């Protein structure tokens, strides 16, 4: 999912599995974004969101403490 604002772009990904999501999923999302044509994101703040059924690993929670990353899980 992608949401585009005047100054910001949000990239999100949903994972509906029984396994906790780790930092490799965030890395994959960031790699996908890096492969976009730079004109689409030039001058905008990038934000990332992961949505997971089973939650997140401790390692990803540490990384997710950054203000440009949103972690949401269903309980």
CSV table of N, CA, C and O in Angstrom, one decimal:
chain,number,residue,atom,x,y,z
A,1,UNK,N,0.8,-1.2,0.0
A,1,UNK,CA,0.0,0.0,0.0
A,1,UNK,C,0.9,1.2,0.0
A,1,UNK,O,2.0,1.2,0.6
A,2,UNK,N,0.4,2.3,-0.7
A,2,UNK,CA,1.2,3.5,-0.8
A,2,UNK,C,0.2,4.7,-0.6
A,2,UNK,O,-0.9,4.6,-1.1
A,3,UNK,N,0.6,5.6,0.2
A,3,UNK,CA,-0.2,6.9,0.4
A,3,UNK,C,0.7,8.0,0.1
A,3,UNK,O,1.8,8.1,0.7
A,4,UNK,N,0.3,8.9,-0.7
A,4,UNK,CA,1.2,10.1,-1.1
A,4,UNK,C,0.5,11.4,-0.6
A,4,UNK,O,-0.6,11.6,-0.9
A,5,UNK,N,1.3,12.2,0.1
A,5,UNK,CA,0.9,13.5,0.5
A,5,UNK,C,1.8,14.5,-0.2
A,5,UNK,O,2.7,14.2,-1.0
A,6,UNK,N,1.6,15.8,0.2
A,6,UNK,CA,2.4,16.8,-0.4
A,6,UNK,C,3.9,16.7,0.0
A,6,UNK,O,4.7,17.0,-0.8
A,7,UNK,N,4.1,16.4,1.2
A,7,UNK,CA,5.5,16.3,1.7
A,7,UNK,C,5.9,15.0,2.2
A,7,UNK,O,7.1,14.8,2.5
A,8,UNK,N,5.0,14.0,2.2
A,8,UNK,CA,5.3,12.7,2.8
A,8,UNK,C,4.8,11.6,1.8
A,8,UNK,O,3.8,11.8,1.1
A,9,UNK,N,5.5,10.4,1.9
A,9,UNK,CA,5.0,9.2,1.2
A,9,UNK,C,5.1,8.1,2.2
A,9,UNK,O,6.1,7.9,2.9
A,10,UNK,N,4.0,7.3,2.4
A,10,UNK,CA,3.9,6.2,3.3
A,10,UNK,C,3.8,4.9,2.5
A,10,UNK,O,3.0,4.8,1.6
A,11,UNK,N,4.7,4.0,2.8
A,11,UNK,CA,4.7,2.7,2.1
A,11,UNK,C,4.4,1.6,3.2
A,11,UNK,O,5.1,1.6,4.2
A,12,UNK,N,3.5,0.8,2.9
A,12,UNK,CA,3.1,-0.2,3.9
A,12,UNK,C,3.0,-1.6,3.3
A,12,UNK,O,2.8,-1.8,2.1
A,13,UNK,N,3.1,-2.6,4.2
A,13,UNK,CA,3.0,-4.0,3.8
A,13,UNK,C,2.3,-4.7,4.9
A,13,UNK,O,2.5,-4.5,6.1
A,14,UNK,N,1.4,-5.7,4.5
A,14,UNK,CA,0.7,-6.5,5.4
A,14,UNK,C,1.1,-7.9,5.4
A,14,UNK,O,1.3,-8.5,4.3
A,15,UNK,N,1.3,-8.5,6.5
A,15,UNK,CA,1.7,-10.0,6.6
A,15,UNK,C,0.6,-10.7,7.5
A,15,UNK,O,0.5,-10.4,8.7
A,16,UNK,N,-0.1,-11.7,6.9
A,16,UNK,CA,-1.1,-12.4,7.6
A,16,UNK,C,-0.6,-13.8,7.8
A,16,UNK,O,-1.1,-14.7,7.1
A,17,UNK,N,0.3,-14.0,8.7
A,17,UNK,CA,0.8,-15.4,9.0
A,17,UNK,C,0.9,-15.6,10.5
A,17,UNK,O,0.7,-14.6,11.3
A,18,UNK,N,1.2,-16.8,10.9
A,18,UNK,CA,1.3,-17.1,12.3
A,18,UNK,C,2.7,-16.8,12.9
A,18,UNK,O,2.9,-17.0,14.0
A,19,UNK,N,3.6,-16.4,12.0
A,19,UNK,CA,5.0,-16.1,12.4
A,19,UNK,C,5.1,-14.6,12.6
A,19,UNK,O,4.6,-13.8,11.8
A,20,UNK,N,5.9,-14.3,13.6
A,20,UNK,CA,6.2,-12.8,13.9
A,20,UNK,C,7.1,-12.3,12.7
A,20,UNK,O,7.9,-13.0,12.2
A,21,UNK,N,6.8,-11.0,12.4
A,21,UNK,CA,7.6,-10.4,11.3
A,21,UNK,C,8.9,-9.8,11.9
A,21,UNK,O,8.9,-9.2,13.0
A,22,UNK,N,9.9,-10.1,11.2
A,22,UNK,CA,11.3,-9.6,11.6
A,22,UNK,C,11.8,-8.5,10.7
A,22,UNK,O,11.1,-8.1,9.7
A,23,UNK,N,13.0,-8.0,11.0
A,23,UNK,CA,13.5,-6.9,10.2
A,23,UNK,C,13.8,-7.2,8.7
A,23,UNK,O,13.8,-6.2,7.9
A,24,UNK,N,13.8,-8.4,8.3
A,24,UNK,CA,14.1,-8.7,6.9
A,24,UNK,C,12.9,-8.3,6.1
A,24,UNK,O,13.1,-7.9,4.9
A,25,UNK,N,11.7,-8.2,6.6
A,25,UNK,CA,10.5,-7.8,5.9
A,25,UNK,C,10.6,-6.3,5.7
A,25,UNK,O,10.3,-5.7,4.6
A,26,UNK,N,11.0,-5.6,6.7
A,26,UNK,CA,11.2,-4.1,6.6
A,26,UNK,C,12.3,-3.8,5.6
A,26,UNK,O,12.2,-2.9,4.7
A,27,UNK,N,13.4,-4.6,5.6
A,27,UNK,CA,14.5,-4.4,4.6
A,27,UNK,C,14.0,-4.6,3.2
A,27,UNK,O,14.4,-3.9,2.3
A,28,UNK,N,13.1,-5.7,3.0
A,28,UNK,CA,12.6,-5.9,1.7
A,28,UNK,C,11.7,-4.8,1.2
A,28,UNK,O,11.8,-4.4,0.0
A,29,UNK,N,10.9,-4.2,2.1
A,29,UNK,CA,10.0,-3.1,1.7
A,29,UNK,C,10.9,-1.9,1.4
A,29,UNK,O,10.6,-1.2,0.3
A,30,UNK,N,11.9,-1.6,2.1
A,30,UNK,CA,12.8,-0.5,1.8
A,30,UNK,C,13.5,-0.7,0.5
A,30,UNK,O,13.8,0.3,-0.2
A,31,UNK,N,13.9,-1.9,0.2
A,31,UNK,CA,14.5,-2.2,-1.1
A,31,UNK,C,13.6,-2.0,-2.3
A,31,UNK,O,14.0,-1.5,-3.3
A,32,UNK,N,12.3,-2.4,-2.1
A,32,UNK,CA,11.3,-2.1,-3.1
A,32,UNK,C,11.2,-0.6,-3.4
A,32,UNK,O,11.1,-0.1,-4.5
A,33,UNK,N,11.1,0.2,-2.3
A,33,UNK,CA,11.0,1.6,-2.4
A,33,UNK,C,12.3,2.2,-3.1
A,33,UNK,O,12.1,3.1,-3.9
A,34,UNK,N,13.4,1.7,-2.7
A,34,UNK,CA,14.7,2.2,-3.3
A,34,UNK,C,14.7,1.9,-4.8
A,34,UNK,O,15.4,2.7,-5.6
A,35,UNK,N,14.0,0.9,-5.3
A,35,UNK,CA,14.0,0.6,-6.7
A,35,UNK,C,13.0,1.5,-7.5
A,35,UNK,O,13.0,1.4,-8.8
A,36,UNK,N,12.2,2.3,-6.9
A,36,UNK,CA,11.3,3.2,-7.6
A,36,UNK,C,12.0,4.3,-8.3
A,36,UNK,O,13.1,4.7,-7.9
A,37,UNK,N,11.4,4.8,-9.3
A,37,UNK,CA,11.9,6.0,-10.0
A,37,UNK,C,12.0,7.1,-9.0
A,37,UNK,O,11.0,7.5,-8.4
A,38,UNK,N,13.1,7.7,-8.8
A,38,UNK,CA,13.4,8.7,-7.8
A,38,UNK,C,12.4,9.9,-7.9
A,38,UNK,O,12.2,10.6,-7.0
A,39,UNK,N,11.9,10.2,-9.1
A,39,UNK,CA,11.0,11.3,-9.3
A,39,UNK,C,9.8,11.2,-8.5
A,39,UNK,O,9.2,12.2,-8.1
A,40,UNK,N,9.4,10.0,-8.2
A,40,UNK,CA,8.1,9.8,-7.4
A,40,UNK,C,8.3,10.2,-5.9
A,40,UNK,O,7.3,10.4,-5.3
A,41,UNK,N,9.5,10.1,-5.4
A,41,UNK,CA,9.7,10.4,-4.0
A,41,UNK,C,10.7,11.6,-3.7
A,41,UNK,O,10.9,11.9,-2.6
A,42,UNK,N,11.1,12.2,-4.8
A,42,UNK,CA,12.1,13.3,-4.6
A,42,UNK,C,11.6,14.4,-3.7
A,42,UNK,O,10.5,14.9,-3.9
A,43,UNK,N,12.3,14.7,-2.7
A,43,UNK,CA,12.0,15.8,-1.8
A,43,UNK,C,11.0,15.5,-0.8
A,43,UNK,O,10.5,16.4,0.0
A,44,UNK,N,10.5,14.3,-0.7
A,44,UNK,CA,9.5,13.9,0.3
A,44,UNK,C,10.1,13.0,1.4
A,44,UNK,O,11.0,12.4,1.2
A,45,UNK,N,9.4,13.1,2.6
A,45,UNK,CA,9.8,12.3,3.7
A,45,UNK,C,9.2,10.9,3.5
A,45,UNK,O,8.0,10.8,3.2
A,46,UNK,N,10.0,9.9,3.7
A,46,UNK,CA,9.5,8.5,3.5
A,46,UNK,C,9.2,7.9,4.8
A,46,UNK,O,9.9,8.1,5.8
A,47,UNK,N,8.1,7.2,4.9
A,47,UNK,CA,7.6,6.5,6.1
A,47,UNK,C,7.2,5.1,5.7
A,47,UNK,O,6.8,4.9,4.6
A,48,UNK,N,7.5,4.2,6.6
A,48,UNK,CA,7.2,2.8,6.4
A,48,UNK,C,6.3,2.2,7.4
A,48,UNK,O,6.4,2.6,8.6
A,49,UNK,N,5.4,1.3,7.0
A,49,UNK,CA,4.5,0.7,8.0
A,49,UNK,C,4.4,-0.8,7.7
A,49,UNK,O,4.3,-1.2,6.6
A,50,UNK,N,4.4,-1.6,8.8
A,50,UNK,CA,4.2,-3.0,8.7
A,50,UNK,C,3.0,-3.3,9.5
A,50,UNK,O,2.9,-2.9,10.7
A,51,UNK,N,2.1,-4.2,9.0
A,51,UNK,CA,0.9,-4.6,9.6
A,51,UNK,C,1.0,-6.1,9.7
A,51,UNK,O,1.2,-6.8,8.7
A,52,UNK,N,0.9,-6.7,10.9
A,52,UNK,CA,1.1,-8.1,11.1
A,52,UNK,C,0.1,-8.8,12.0
A,52,UNK,O,-0.3,-8.2,13.0
A,53,UNK,N,-0.4,-10.0,11.6
A,53,UNK,CA,-1.3,-10.7,12.4
A,53,UNK,C,-0.7,-11.2,13.7
A,53,UNK,O,-1.2,-11.1,14.8
A,54,UNK,N,0.6,-11.7,13.6
A,54,UNK,CA,1.2,-12.3,14.8
A,54,UNK,C,2.2,-11.4,15.5
A,54,UNK,O,2.8,-11.8,16.5
A,55,UNK,N,2.3,-10.2,15.1
A,55,UNK,CA,3.2,-9.3,15.8
A,55,UNK,C,4.6,-9.2,15.2
A,55,UNK,O,4.8,-9.7,14.1
A,56,UNK,N,5.5,-8.8,16.0
A,56,UNK,CA,6.9,-8.5,15.5
A,56,UNK,C,7.9,-9.0,16.4
A,56,UNK,O,7.7,-9.1,17.6
A,57,UNK,N,9.1,-9.3,15.9
A,57,UNK,CA,10.2,-9.8,16.7
A,57,UNK,C,10.7,-8.7,17.5
A,57,UNK,O,10.5,-7.5,17.2
A,58,UNK,N,11.4,-9.0,18.6
A,58,UNK,CA,12.1,-8.0,19.4
A,58,UNK,C,13.0,-7.1,18.6
A,58,UNK,O,13.0,-5.9,18.8
A,59,UNK,N,13.8,-7.7,17.8
A,59,UNK,CA,14.7,-7.0,16.9
A,59,UNK,C,14.0,-5.9,16.1
A,59,UNK,O,14.4,-4.8,16.0
A,60,UNK,N,12.9,-6.3,15.5
A,60,UNK,CA,12.1,-5.3,14.6
A,60,UNK,C,11.5,-4.3,15.5
A,60,UNK,O,11.5,-3.1,15.1
A,61,UNK,N,11.1,-4.6,16.7
A,61,UNK,CA,10.5,-3.6,17.6
A,61,UNK,C,11.5,-2.5,17.9
A,61,UNK,O,11.2,-1.3,18.0
A,62,UNK,N,12.8,-2.9,18.1
A,62,UNK,CA,13.8,-1.9,18.4
A,62,UNK,C,14.0,-1.0,17.2
A,62,UNK,O,14.1,0.2,17.3
A,63,UNK,N,14.0,-1.6,16.0
A,63,UNK,CA,14.2,-0.8,14.8
A,63,UNK,C,12.9,0.1,14.6
A,63,UNK,O,13.0,1.3,14.2
A,64,UNK,N,11.8,-0.5,14.9
A,64,UNK,CA,10.5,0.2,14.7
A,64,UNK,C,10.3,1.4,15.7
A,64,UNK,O,9.3,2.1,15.5
A,65,UNK,N,11.2,1.6,16.6
A,65,UNK,CA,11.1,2.8,17.5
A,65,UNK,C,11.4,4.1,16.8
A,65,UNK,O,11.1,5.1,17.3
A,66,UNK,N,12.0,4.0,15.6
A,66,UNK,CA,12.2,5.2,14.8
A,66,UNK,C,10.9,5.9,14.4
A,66,UNK,O,9.9,5.2,14.2
A,67,UNK,N,10.9,7.2,14.3
A,67,UNK,CA,9.7,7.9,14.0
A,67,UNK,C,9.1,7.7,12.6
A,67,UNK,O,8.0,7.9,12.3
A,68,UNK,N,10.0,7.2,11.7
A,68,UNK,CA,9.5,7.0,10.3
A,68,UNK,C,9.0,5.6,10.1
A,68,UNK,O,8.6,5.2,9.0
A,69,UNK,N,8.8,4.8,11.1
A,69,UNK,CA,8.4,3.4,11.0
A,69,UNK,C,7.2,3.2,11.9
A,69,UNK,O,7.2,3.5,13.1
A,70,UNK,N,6.1,2.6,11.4
A,70,UNK,CA,4.9,2.3,12.1
A,70,UNK,C,4.7,0.8,12.1
A,70,UNK,O,4.7,0.1,11.1
A,71,UNK,N,4.6,0.2,13.3
A,71,UNK,CA,4.3,-1.3,13.4
A,71,UNK,C,2.9,-1.4,14.1
A,71,UNK,O,2.7,-0.9,15.2
A,72,UNK,N,2.1,-2.2,13.4
A,72,UNK,CA,0.7,-2.4,13.9
A,72,UNK,C,0.4,-3.9,13.8
A,72,UNK,O,0.7,-4.5,12.8
A,73,UNK,N,-0.2,-4.4,14.9
A,73,UNK,CA,-0.6,-5.8,14.8
A,73,UNK,C,-2.0,-6.0,15.3
A,73,UNK,O,-2.5,-5.2,16.1
A,74,UNK,N,-2.7,-7.0,14.8
A,74,UNK,CA,-4.0,-7.4,15.2
A,74,UNK,C,-3.9,-8.3,16.4
A,74,UNK,O,-3.1,-9.2,16.4
A,75,UNK,N,-4.8,-8.1,17.4
A,75,UNK,CA,-4.8,-8.9,18.6
A,75,UNK,C,-6.1,-9.6,18.7
A,75,UNK,O,-7.1,-9.1,18.2
